[in-house]
PDB file of C-alpha atoms and ligand atoms in Angstrom:
ATOM      1  CA  UNK A   1       0.000   0.000   0.000  1.00 80.00           C
ATOM      2  CA  UNK A   2       2.914   2.302   0.781  1.00 92.00           C
ATOM      3  CA  UNK A   3       3.843   2.719  -2.873  1.00 94.00           C
ATOM      4  CA  UNK A   4       0.267   3.596  -3.863  1.00 95.00           C
ATOM      5  CA  UNK A   5       0.014   6.062  -0.971  1.00 97.00           C
ATOM      6  CA  UNK A   6       3.313   7.748  -1.874  1.00 96.00           C
ATOM      7  CA  UNK A   7       2.382   8.014  -5.546  1.00 95.00           C
ATOM      8  CA  UNK A   8      -1.034   9.398  -4.762  1.00 96.00           C
ATOM      9  CA  UNK A   9       0.287  11.972  -2.284  1.00 96.00           C
ATOM     10  CA  UNK A  10       2.787  13.095  -4.909  1.00 96.00           C
ATOM     11  CA  UNK A  11       0.130  13.419  -7.619  1.00 95.00           C
ATOM     12  CA  UNK A  12      -2.292  15.266  -5.344  1.00 96.00           C
ATOM     13  CA  UNK A  13       0.313  17.973  -4.830  1.00 93.00           C
ATOM     14  CA  UNK A  14      -0.913  19.205  -1.460  1.00 95.00           C
ATOM     15  CA  UNK A  15      -4.622  18.477  -1.895  1.00 96.00           C
ATOM     16  CA  UNK A  16      -5.732  16.518   1.183  1.00 95.00           C
ATOM     17  CA  UNK A  17      -9.372  15.443   0.859  1.00 97.00           C
ATOM     18  CA  UNK A  18     -11.162  14.100   3.931  1.00 97.00           C
ATOM     19  CA  UNK A  19     -13.902  12.717   1.692  1.00 97.00           C
ATOM     20  CA  UNK A  20     -13.679  10.021  -0.941  1.00 98.00           C
ATOM     21  CA  UNK A  21     -16.498   8.889  -3.192  1.00 98.00           C
ATOM     22  CA  UNK A  22     -17.018   5.674  -5.137  1.00 97.00           C
ATOM     23  CA  UNK A  23     -19.169   6.168  -8.213  1.00 95.00           C
ATOM     24  CA  UNK A  24     -21.256   3.245  -9.410  1.00 89.00           C
ATOM     25  CA  UNK A  25     -22.528   2.137 -12.820  1.00 79.00           C
ATOM     26  CA  UNK A  26     -23.639   5.070 -14.916  1.00 78.00           C
ATOM     27  CA  UNK A  27     -22.806   7.544 -12.129  1.00 85.00           C
ATOM     28  CA  UNK A  28     -19.277   8.406 -13.188  1.00 86.00           C
ATOM     29  CA  UNK A  29     -20.487  11.676 -14.763  1.00 88.00           C
ATOM     30  CA  UNK A  30     -20.044  13.340 -11.376  1.00 93.00           C
ATOM     31  CA  UNK A  31     -16.306  13.538 -12.009  1.00 94.00           C
ATOM     32  CA  UNK A  32     -17.000  16.144 -14.699  1.00 93.00           C
ATOM     33  CA  UNK A  33     -18.180  18.491 -11.954  1.00 94.00           C
ATOM     34  CA  UNK A  34     -14.867  18.376 -10.132  1.00 97.00           C
ATOM     35  CA  UNK A  35     -12.943  21.644 -10.441  1.00 97.00           C
ATOM     36  CA  UNK A  36      -9.173  21.736 -10.877  1.00 96.00           C
ATOM     37  CA  UNK A  37      -9.393  18.024 -11.513  1.00 97.00           C
ATOM     38  CA  UNK A  38      -6.347  15.820 -11.144  1.00 97.00           C
ATOM     39  CA  UNK A  39      -7.033  12.542 -12.982  1.00 96.00           C
ATOM     40  CA  UNK A  40      -5.106   9.407 -12.161  1.00 95.00           C
ATOM     41  CA  UNK A  41      -5.827   6.116 -13.956  1.00 94.00           C
ATOM     42  CA  UNK A  42      -6.107   3.126 -11.620  1.00 94.00           C
ATOM     43  CA  UNK A  43      -3.374   1.475 -13.676  1.00 92.00           C
ATOM     44  CA  UNK A  44      -0.914   3.984 -12.176  1.00 93.00           C
ATOM     45  CA  UNK A  45      -1.720   2.901  -8.613  1.00 94.00           C
ATOM     46  CA  UNK A  46      -0.695  -0.516  -7.281  1.00 94.00           C
ATOM     47  CA  UNK A  47      -3.629  -2.468  -5.808  1.00 94.00           C
ATOM     48  CA  UNK A  48      -6.330  -0.435  -7.544  1.00 95.00           C
ATOM     49  CA  UNK A  49      -8.954  -2.339  -9.587  1.00 92.00           C
ATOM     50  CA  UNK A  50      -7.851  -3.613 -12.958  1.00 85.00           C
ATOM     51  CA  UNK A  51      -9.986  -4.037 -16.031  1.00 68.00           C
ATOM     52  CA  UNK A  52     -13.582  -3.413 -15.119  1.00 59.00           C
ATOM     53  CA  UNK A  53     -17.124  -3.493 -16.261  1.00 52.00           C
ATOM     54  CA  UNK A  54     -18.593  -1.515 -19.116  1.00 52.00           C
ATOM     55  CA  UNK A  55     -19.938   1.728 -17.718  1.00 48.00           C
ATOM     56  CA  UNK A  56     -16.950   2.098 -15.405  1.00 53.00           C
ATOM     57  CA  UNK A  57     -14.030   4.338 -16.250  1.00 64.00           C
ATOM     58  CA  UNK A  58     -11.363   3.216 -13.805  1.00 90.00           C
ATOM     59  CA  UNK A  59      -9.774   6.445 -12.676  1.00 93.00           C
ATOM     60  CA  UNK A  60      -9.335   8.575  -9.611  1.00 95.00           C
ATOM     61  CA  UNK A  61     -10.400  12.173  -9.963  1.00 96.00           C
ATOM     62  CA  UNK A  62      -9.394  14.582  -7.221  1.00 98.00           C
ATOM     63  CA  UNK A  63     -10.189  18.263  -6.920  1.00 98.00           C
ATOM     64  CA  UNK A  64     -12.865  20.571  -5.581  1.00 97.00           C
ATOM     65  CA  UNK A  65     -16.566  19.752  -5.550  1.00 96.00           C
ATOM     66  CA  UNK A  66     -19.167  21.972  -3.878  1.00 95.00           C
ATOM     67  CA  UNK A  67     -16.278  24.002  -2.455  1.00 94.00           C
ATOM     68  CA  UNK A  68     -14.680  21.010  -0.720  1.00 94.00           C
ATOM     69  CA  UNK A  69     -11.666  18.895  -1.558  1.00 96.00           C
ATOM     70  CA  UNK A  70     -12.728  15.448  -2.683  1.00 97.00           C
ATOM     71  CA  UNK A  71     -11.327  12.357  -4.337  1.00 98.00           C
ATOM     72  CA  UNK A  72     -13.640  10.285  -6.505  1.00 97.00           C
ATOM     73  CA  UNK A  73     -13.203   6.740  -7.667  1.00 96.00           C
ATOM     74  CA  UNK A  74     -14.954   6.384 -11.033  1.00 94.00           C
ATOM     75  CA  UNK A  75     -15.306   2.636 -11.288  1.00 91.00           C
ATOM     76  CA  UNK A  76     -15.065  -0.066  -8.657  1.00 93.00           C
ATOM     77  CA  UNK A  77     -14.122  -3.703  -8.451  1.00 94.00           C
ATOM     78  CA  UNK A  78     -17.031  -6.053  -7.818  1.00 94.00           C
ATOM     79  CA  UNK A  79     -17.087  -9.389  -6.035  1.00 96.00           C
ATOM     80  CA  UNK A  80     -18.582 -11.004  -9.113  1.00 94.00           C
ATOM     81  CA  UNK A  81     -15.542 -10.230 -11.264  1.00 93.00           C
ATOM     82  CA  UNK A  82     -13.187 -12.704  -9.582  1.00 93.00           C
ATOM     83  CA  UNK A  83     -15.061 -13.951  -6.549  1.00 95.00           C
ATOM     84  CA  UNK A  84     -12.937 -11.697  -4.346  1.00 96.00           C
ATOM     85  CA  UNK A  85     -15.002  -9.726  -1.846  1.00 97.00           C
ATOM     86  CA  UNK A  86     -11.897  -7.864  -0.682  1.00 97.00           C
ATOM     87  CA  UNK A  87     -11.104  -6.562  -4.172  1.00 95.00           C
ATOM     88  CA  UNK A  88     -11.577  -2.948  -3.043  1.00 96.00           C
ATOM     89  CA  UNK A  89      -9.500  -3.261   0.112  1.00 97.00           C
ATOM     90  CA  UNK A  90      -6.159  -2.050  -1.274  1.00 97.00           C
ATOM     91  CA  UNK A  91      -7.810   0.995  -2.867  1.00 97.00           C
ATOM     92  CA  UNK A  92      -9.733   1.876   0.283  1.00 98.00           C
ATOM     93  CA  UNK A  93      -6.656   1.332   2.449  1.00 98.00           C
ATOM     94  CA  UNK A  94      -4.738   3.669   0.163  1.00 98.00           C
ATOM     95  CA  UNK A  95      -7.412   6.342   0.513  1.00 98.00           C
ATOM     96  CA  UNK A  96      -7.389   5.946   4.298  1.00 98.00           C
ATOM     97  CA  UNK A  97      -3.590   6.148   4.080  1.00 97.00           C
ATOM     98  CA  UNK A  98      -3.677   9.596   2.465  1.00 97.00           C
ATOM     99  CA  UNK A  99      -5.960  10.906   5.216  1.00 97.00           C
ATOM    100  CA  UNK A 100      -9.476  10.196   3.942  1.00 98.00           C
ATOM    101  CA  UNK A 101     -11.830   9.814   6.911  1.00 98.00           C
ATOM    102  CA  UNK A 102     -15.206   9.484   5.236  1.00 98.00           C
ATOM    103  CA  UNK A 103     -16.375   7.455   2.304  1.00 98.00           C
ATOM    104  CA  UNK A 104     -19.419   8.165   0.155  1.00 98.00           C
ATOM    105  CA  UNK A 105     -20.577   5.127  -1.814  1.00 98.00           C
ATOM    106  CA  UNK A 106     -23.011   5.123  -4.720  1.00 97.00           C
ATOM    107  CA  UNK A 107     -24.494   2.321  -6.745  1.00 96.00           C
ATOM    108  CA  UNK A 108     -27.180   1.392  -9.201  1.00 96.00           C
ATOM    109  CA  UNK A 109     -29.799  -0.885  -7.665  1.00 97.00           C
ATOM    110  CA  UNK A 110     -33.069  -2.634  -8.333  1.00 97.00           C
ATOM    111  CA  UNK A 111     -36.118  -1.631  -6.303  1.00 98.00           C
ATOM    112  CA  UNK A 112     -38.041  -4.252  -4.357  1.00 98.00           C
ATOM    113  CA  UNK A 113     -40.733  -1.732  -3.511  1.00 97.00           C
ATOM    114  CA  UNK A 114     -43.342  -1.127  -6.250  1.00 97.00           C
ATOM    115  CA  UNK A 115     -43.668   2.486  -5.029  1.00 97.00           C
ATOM    116  CA  UNK A 116     -39.961   3.258  -5.403  1.00 98.00           C
ATOM    117  CA  UNK A 117     -39.670   3.682  -9.151  1.00 96.00           C
ATOM    118  CA  UNK A 118     -36.707   3.822 -11.514  1.00 96.00           C
ATOM    119  CA  UNK A 119     -35.085   7.246 -11.324  1.00 95.00           C
ATOM    120  CA  UNK A 120     -35.568   7.400  -7.538  1.00 96.00           C
ATOM    121  CA  UNK A 121     -32.704   7.776  -5.119  1.00 97.00           C
ATOM    122  CA  UNK A 122     -32.485   5.799  -1.884  1.00 98.00           C
ATOM    123  CA  UNK A 123     -30.199   6.548   1.026  1.00 98.00           C
ATOM    124  CA  UNK A 124     -28.989   3.290   2.531  1.00 98.00           C
ATOM    125  CA  UNK A 125     -29.792   3.069   6.239  1.00 98.00           C
ATOM    126  CA  UNK A 126     -28.743  -0.534   6.728  1.00 98.00           C
ATOM    127  CA  UNK A 127     -27.844  -3.577   4.679  1.00 98.00           C
ATOM    128  CA  UNK A 128     -28.310  -7.316   4.458  1.00 98.00           C
ATOM    129  CA  UNK A 129     -25.306  -9.399   3.510  1.00 97.00           C
ATOM    130  CA  UNK A 130     -26.852 -12.628   2.306  1.00 87.00           C
ATOM    131  CA  UNK A 131     -23.934 -13.497   0.037  1.00 92.00           C
ATOM    132  CA  UNK A 132     -22.255 -15.979   2.366  1.00 92.00           C
ATOM    133  CA  UNK A 133     -18.980 -14.144   1.963  1.00 97.00           C
ATOM    134  CA  UNK A 134     -17.225 -11.272   3.665  1.00 98.00           C
ATOM    135  CA  UNK A 135     -14.317  -9.070   2.602  1.00 98.00           C
ATOM    136  CA  UNK A 136     -12.632  -9.726   5.949  1.00 98.00           C
ATOM    137  CA  UNK A 137     -12.284 -13.483   5.387  1.00 98.00           C
ATOM    138  CA  UNK A 138      -8.588 -14.169   5.941  1.00 97.00           C
ATOM    139  CA  UNK A 139      -7.943 -11.070   8.068  1.00 97.00           C
ATOM    140  CA  UNK A 140      -5.923 -12.573  10.921  1.00 97.00           C
ATOM    141  CA  UNK A 141      -6.302  -9.917  13.619  1.00 97.00           C
ATOM    142  CA  UNK A 142      -9.124  -9.427  16.083  1.00 97.00           C
ATOM    143  CA  UNK A 143      -9.873  -6.208  14.245  1.00 96.00           C
ATOM    144  CA  UNK A 144     -11.870  -8.441  11.873  1.00 97.00           C
ATOM    145  CA  UNK A 145     -14.757  -8.494  14.355  1.00 98.00           C
ATOM    146  CA  UNK A 146     -16.123  -5.196  13.116  1.00 98.00           C
ATOM    147  CA  UNK A 147     -19.343  -3.877  14.621  1.00 98.00           C
ATOM    148  CA  UNK A 148     -21.907  -2.887  12.006  1.00 98.00           C
ATOM    149  CA  UNK A 149     -24.666  -1.642  14.298  1.00 97.00           C
ATOM    150  CA  UNK A 150     -24.074   1.883  13.068  1.00 96.00           C
ATOM    151  CA  UNK A 151     -22.405   1.176   9.754  1.00 98.00           C
ATOM    152  CA  UNK A 152     -24.033   4.160   8.039  1.00 98.00           C
ATOM    153  CA  UNK A 153     -22.983   7.323   9.817  1.00 98.00           C
ATOM    154  CA  UNK A 154     -25.865   9.182  11.468  1.00 97.00           C
ATOM    155  CA  UNK A 155     -24.313  12.618  11.039  1.00 97.00           C
ATOM    156  CA  UNK A 156     -23.641  12.121   7.322  1.00 97.00           C
ATOM    157  CA  UNK A 157     -27.138  10.723   6.784  1.00 98.00           C
ATOM    158  CA  UNK A 158     -28.696  13.703   8.492  1.00 97.00           C
ATOM    159  CA  UNK A 159     -26.699  16.091   6.378  1.00 97.00           C
ATOM    160  CA  UNK A 160     -27.561  14.211   3.171  1.00 97.00           C
ATOM    161  CA  UNK A 161     -31.236  14.174   4.068  1.00 97.00           C
ATOM    162  CA  UNK A 162     -31.220  17.905   4.769  1.00 97.00           C
ATOM    163  CA  UNK A 163     -29.495  18.518   1.438  1.00 97.00           C
ATOM    164  CA  UNK A 164     -32.150  16.509  -0.417  1.00 97.00           C
ATOM    165  CA  UNK A 165     -34.901  18.480   1.325  1.00 97.00           C
ATOM    166  CA  UNK A 166     -33.175  21.781   0.502  1.00 96.00           C
ATOM    167  CA  UNK A 167     -32.856  20.699  -3.139  1.00 96.00           C
ATOM    168  CA  UNK A 168     -36.522  19.650  -3.234  1.00 97.00           C
ATOM    169  CA  UNK A 169     -35.603  16.107  -4.232  1.00 97.00           C
ATOM    170  CA  UNK A 170     -37.571  13.169  -2.895  1.00 98.00           C
ATOM    171  CA  UNK A 171     -35.306  10.870  -0.934  1.00 98.00           C
ATOM    172  CA  UNK A 172     -36.215   7.278  -0.164  1.00 98.00           C
ATOM    173  CA  UNK A 173     -34.487   5.551   2.717  1.00 98.00           C
ATOM    174  CA  UNK A 174     -34.078   1.866   3.205  1.00 98.00           C
ATOM    175  CA  UNK A 175     -32.223  -1.397   3.407  1.00 98.00           C
ATOM    176  CA  UNK A 176     -29.902  -2.534   0.605  1.00 98.00           C
ATOM    177  CA  UNK A 177     -29.488  -6.250   0.157  1.00 98.00           C
ATOM    178  CA  UNK A 178     -26.265  -7.452  -1.425  1.00 98.00           C
ATOM    179  CA  UNK A 179     -26.473 -10.275  -3.946  1.00 97.00           C
ATOM    180  CA  UNK A 180     -23.278 -11.637  -5.445  1.00 96.00           C
ATOM    181  CA  UNK A 181     -24.250 -11.202  -9.103  1.00 94.00           C
ATOM    182  CA  UNK A 182     -23.326 -11.246 -11.900  1.00 95.00           C
ATOM    183  CA  UNK A 183     -26.601 -12.924 -12.810  1.00 97.00           C
ATOM    184  CA  UNK A 184     -29.595 -10.910 -11.711  1.00 97.00           C
ATOM    185  CA  UNK A 185     -31.865 -12.246  -8.993  1.00 97.00           C
ATOM    186  CA  UNK A 186     -34.809 -14.548  -9.597  1.00 97.00           C
ATOM    187  CA  UNK A 187     -38.364 -13.426  -8.845  1.00 98.00           C
ATOM    188  CA  UNK A 188     -38.361 -15.852  -5.877  1.00 98.00           C
ATOM    189  CA  UNK A 189     -35.185 -14.244  -4.505  1.00 98.00           C
ATOM    190  CA  UNK A 190     -36.811 -10.844  -4.821  1.00 98.00           C
ATOM    191  CA  UNK A 191     -39.891 -12.024  -2.915  1.00 98.00           C
ATOM    192  CA  UNK A 192     -37.508 -13.312  -0.239  1.00 98.00           C
ATOM    193  CA  UNK A 193     -35.626 -10.006  -0.187  1.00 98.00           C
ATOM    194  CA  UNK A 194     -38.895  -8.155   0.363  1.00 98.00           C
ATOM    195  CA  UNK A 195     -39.917 -10.501   3.172  1.00 98.00           C
ATOM    196  CA  UNK A 196     -36.507 -10.018   4.767  1.00 98.00           C
ATOM    197  CA  UNK A 197     -37.013  -6.282   4.851  1.00 98.00           C
ATOM    198  CA  UNK A 198     -34.930  -5.173   1.895  1.00 98.00           C
ATOM    199  CA  UNK A 199     -35.965  -2.150  -0.153  1.00 98.00           C
ATOM    200  CA  UNK A 200     -33.325  -2.387  -2.861  1.00 98.00           C
ATOM    201  CA  UNK A 201     -31.007  -5.060  -4.209  1.00 98.00           C
ATOM    202  CA  UNK A 202     -27.618  -4.781  -5.840  1.00 97.00           C
ATOM    203  CA  UNK A 203     -24.232  -6.315  -6.502  1.00 96.00           C
ATOM    204  CA  UNK A 204     -21.812  -3.922  -4.789  1.00 96.00           C
ATOM    205  CA  UNK A 205     -21.225  -1.509  -1.913  1.00 98.00           C
ATOM    206  CA  UNK A 206     -21.708  -3.865   1.052  1.00 98.00           C
ATOM    207  CA  UNK A 207     -18.160  -5.263   0.943  1.00 98.00           C
ATOM    208  CA  UNK A 208     -16.870  -1.687   0.686  1.00 98.00           C
ATOM    209  CA  UNK A 209     -18.924  -0.654   3.714  1.00 98.00           C
ATOM    210  CA  UNK A 210     -17.463  -3.525   5.727  1.00 98.00           C
ATOM    211  CA  UNK A 211     -13.899  -2.689   4.666  1.00 98.00           C
ATOM    212  CA  UNK A 212     -14.486   1.012   5.359  1.00 98.00           C
ATOM    213  CA  UNK A 213     -15.762   0.313   8.876  1.00 98.00           C
ATOM    214  CA  UNK A 214     -12.795  -2.013   9.403  1.00 98.00           C
ATOM    215  CA  UNK A 215     -10.551   0.921   8.453  1.00 98.00           C
ATOM    216  CA  UNK A 216     -12.458   3.305  10.722  1.00 98.00           C
ATOM    217  CA  UNK A 217     -13.932   5.380   7.887  1.00 98.00           C
ATOM    218  CA  UNK A 218     -17.355   6.965   8.261  1.00 98.00           C
ATOM    219  CA  UNK A 219     -19.756   5.813   5.573  1.00 98.00           C
ATOM    220  CA  UNK A 220     -22.602   7.359   3.609  1.00 98.00           C
ATOM    221  CA  UNK A 221     -24.188   5.286   0.847  1.00 98.00           C
ATOM    222  CA  UNK A 222     -26.888   5.962  -1.679  1.00 98.00           C
ATOM    223  CA  UNK A 223     -28.520   3.908  -4.436  1.00 97.00           C
ATOM    224  CA  UNK A 224     -29.881   5.113  -7.721  1.00 97.00           C
ATOM    225  CA  UNK A 225     -32.833   2.956  -8.664  1.00 97.00           C
ATOM    226  CA  UNK A 226     -32.534   1.819 -12.269  1.00 96.00           C
ATOM    227  CA  UNK A 227     -35.300  -0.782 -12.396  1.00 97.00           C
ATOM    228  CA  UNK A 228     -37.976  -2.633 -10.524  1.00 97.00           C
ATOM    229  CA  UNK A 229     -36.402  -5.909  -9.401  1.00 97.00           C
ATOM    230  CA  UNK A 230     -36.837  -9.301 -11.067  1.00 97.00           C
ATOM    231  CA  UNK A 231     -40.397 -10.487 -11.514  1.00 97.00           C
ATOM    232  CA  UNK A 232     -41.974  -7.140 -10.718  1.00 96.00           C
ATOM    233  CA  UNK A 233     -42.739  -6.011 -14.258  1.00 95.00           C
ATOM    234  CA  UNK A 234     -42.585  -9.106 -16.464  1.00 88.00           C
ATOM    235  CA  UNK A 235     -39.615  -7.680 -18.378  1.00 90.00           C
ATOM    236  CA  UNK A 236     -36.156  -9.262 -18.332  1.00 92.00           C
ATOM    237  CA  UNK A 237     -33.369  -7.268 -16.662  1.00 91.00           C
ATOM    238  CA  UNK A 238     -30.158  -6.214 -18.357  1.00 90.00           C
ATOM    239  CA  UNK A 239     -26.957  -4.340 -17.639  1.00 90.00           C
ATOM    240  CA  UNK A 240     -27.811  -2.128 -20.590  1.00 88.00           C
ATOM    241  CA  UNK A 241     -30.896  -0.968 -18.725  1.00 87.00           C
ATOM    242  CA  UNK A 242     -28.803  -0.284 -15.618  1.00 87.00           C
ATOM    243  CA  UNK A 243     -26.377   1.867 -17.602  1.00 87.00           C
ATOM    244  CA  UNK A 244     -29.123   3.692 -19.503  1.00 87.00           C
ATOM    245  CA  UNK A 245     -31.229   4.424 -16.439  1.00 88.00           C
ATOM    246  CA  UNK A 246     -28.513   5.267 -13.892  1.00 91.00           C
ATOM    247  CA  UNK A 247     -27.839   8.795 -15.195  1.00 89.00           C
ATOM    248  CA  UNK A 248     -31.502   9.722 -14.559  1.00 90.00           C
ATOM    249  CA  UNK A 249     -31.361   9.180 -10.802  1.00 92.00           C
ATOM    250  CA  UNK A 250     -27.668  10.009 -11.016  1.00 93.00           C
ATOM    251  CA  UNK A 251     -28.473  13.604 -11.935  1.00 94.00           C
ATOM    252  CA  UNK A 252     -30.661  13.910  -8.834  1.00 95.00           C
ATOM    253  CA  UNK A 253     -28.000  12.341  -6.697  1.00 95.00           C
ATOM    254  CA  UNK A 254     -25.401  14.776  -8.025  1.00 95.00           C
ATOM    255  CA  UNK A 255     -27.675  17.708  -7.128  1.00 95.00           C
ATOM    256  CA  UNK A 256     -28.057  16.444  -3.555  1.00 96.00           C
ATOM    257  CA  UNK A 257     -24.341  15.826  -3.155  1.00 96.00           C
ATOM    258  CA  UNK A 258     -23.510  19.304  -4.472  1.00 96.00           C
ATOM    259  CA  UNK A 259     -25.910  20.837  -1.950  1.00 96.00           C
ATOM    260  CA  UNK A 260     -24.517  18.712   0.846  1.00 97.00           C
ATOM    261  CA  UNK A 261     -20.902  19.561   0.059  1.00 96.00           C
ATOM    262  CA  UNK A 262     -21.731  23.258  -0.208  1.00 94.00           C
ATOM    263  CA  UNK A 263     -23.802  23.512   2.957  1.00 88.00           C
ATOM    264  CA  UNK A 264     -22.938  20.884   5.489  1.00 79.00           C
ATOM    265  CA  UNK A 265     -20.236  18.400   4.652  1.00 81.00           C
ATOM    266  CA  UNK A 266     -18.625  17.346   7.911  1.00 79.00           C
ATOM    267  CA  UNK A 267     -14.938  17.626   7.161  1.00 71.00           C
ATOM    268  CA  UNK A 268     -12.659  16.476   9.917  1.00 63.00           C
TER     269      UNK A 268
HETATM  270  N1  LIG B 301     -30.384  -6.397  -9.163  1.00 73.69           N
HETATM  271  C1  LIG B 301     -29.075  -6.366  -8.823  1.00 73.69           C
HETATM  272  N2  LIG B 301     -28.274  -5.373  -9.127  1.00 73.69           N
HETATM  273  C2  LIG B 301     -28.799  -4.348  -9.827  1.00 73.69           C
HETATM  274  C3  LIG B 301     -30.135  -4.318 -10.215  1.00 73.69           C
HETATM  275  C4  LIG B 301     -30.984  -5.405  -9.871  1.00 73.69           C
HETATM  276  O1  LIG B 301     -32.196  -5.451 -10.176  1.00 73.69           O
HETATM  277  N3  LIG B 301     -30.336  -3.150 -10.901  1.00 73.69           N
HETATM  278  C5  LIG B 301     -29.119  -2.516 -10.896  1.00 73.69           C
HETATM  279  N4  LIG B 301     -28.197  -3.224 -10.253  1.00 73.69           N
END
């Protein structure tokens, strides 16, 4: 990690963001709003995700957003790529290593709630890890026993909620259930998810939340709803739909984030 940290510090040239963001499928457009942007391809940083999924750029963009220093990851590694739930650990450790203290995660997700339609945004209040895996498998120290009672930081959630209200954007709140992917869920799995108390389903974020809490980072996470989940409409799901629909909610999400960064982004 040391090499990645040193390289990043050098490239950032004095910029020291407390906040990092991970931008999900179709949400990478936010990097275009970063002022004085410093762009660093993941390939230049040891341990950062290689390759990637269509719809993901694979670069770090650092600069000023909403008046605050920030570093954005456009593109993430997913568990489903190689069956490695800890794929994002080196990148997140590097960010923690340069002084990042809070992590904002975004994703595209399917809605389990017929009232929460595509284009909506949902702040994640809690999650269900039903994948059977954990990014901390293999971590030898007792630090692996991470408490997740308050995984999603109350202060950041409050600030995000206030920003949505100030921007006049409807904000759903709920539970995100992590499925491994890459196949989409079955209708039966979606009925189960609903019974279990999930509001949205997706293939990312949860391992990052666990790693972030392990590293002591505060977490805020938000989903952009791209579709009603499997079996809810009769139509088959596709990644193309995810990519096409994400920018719709993504625009709303960007507006809320801008407001939050401008008005009340905790920054210590
Ligand atoms: N399921 C899982 N992941 C997703 C979905 C979905 O319906 N939509 C976008 N990402």
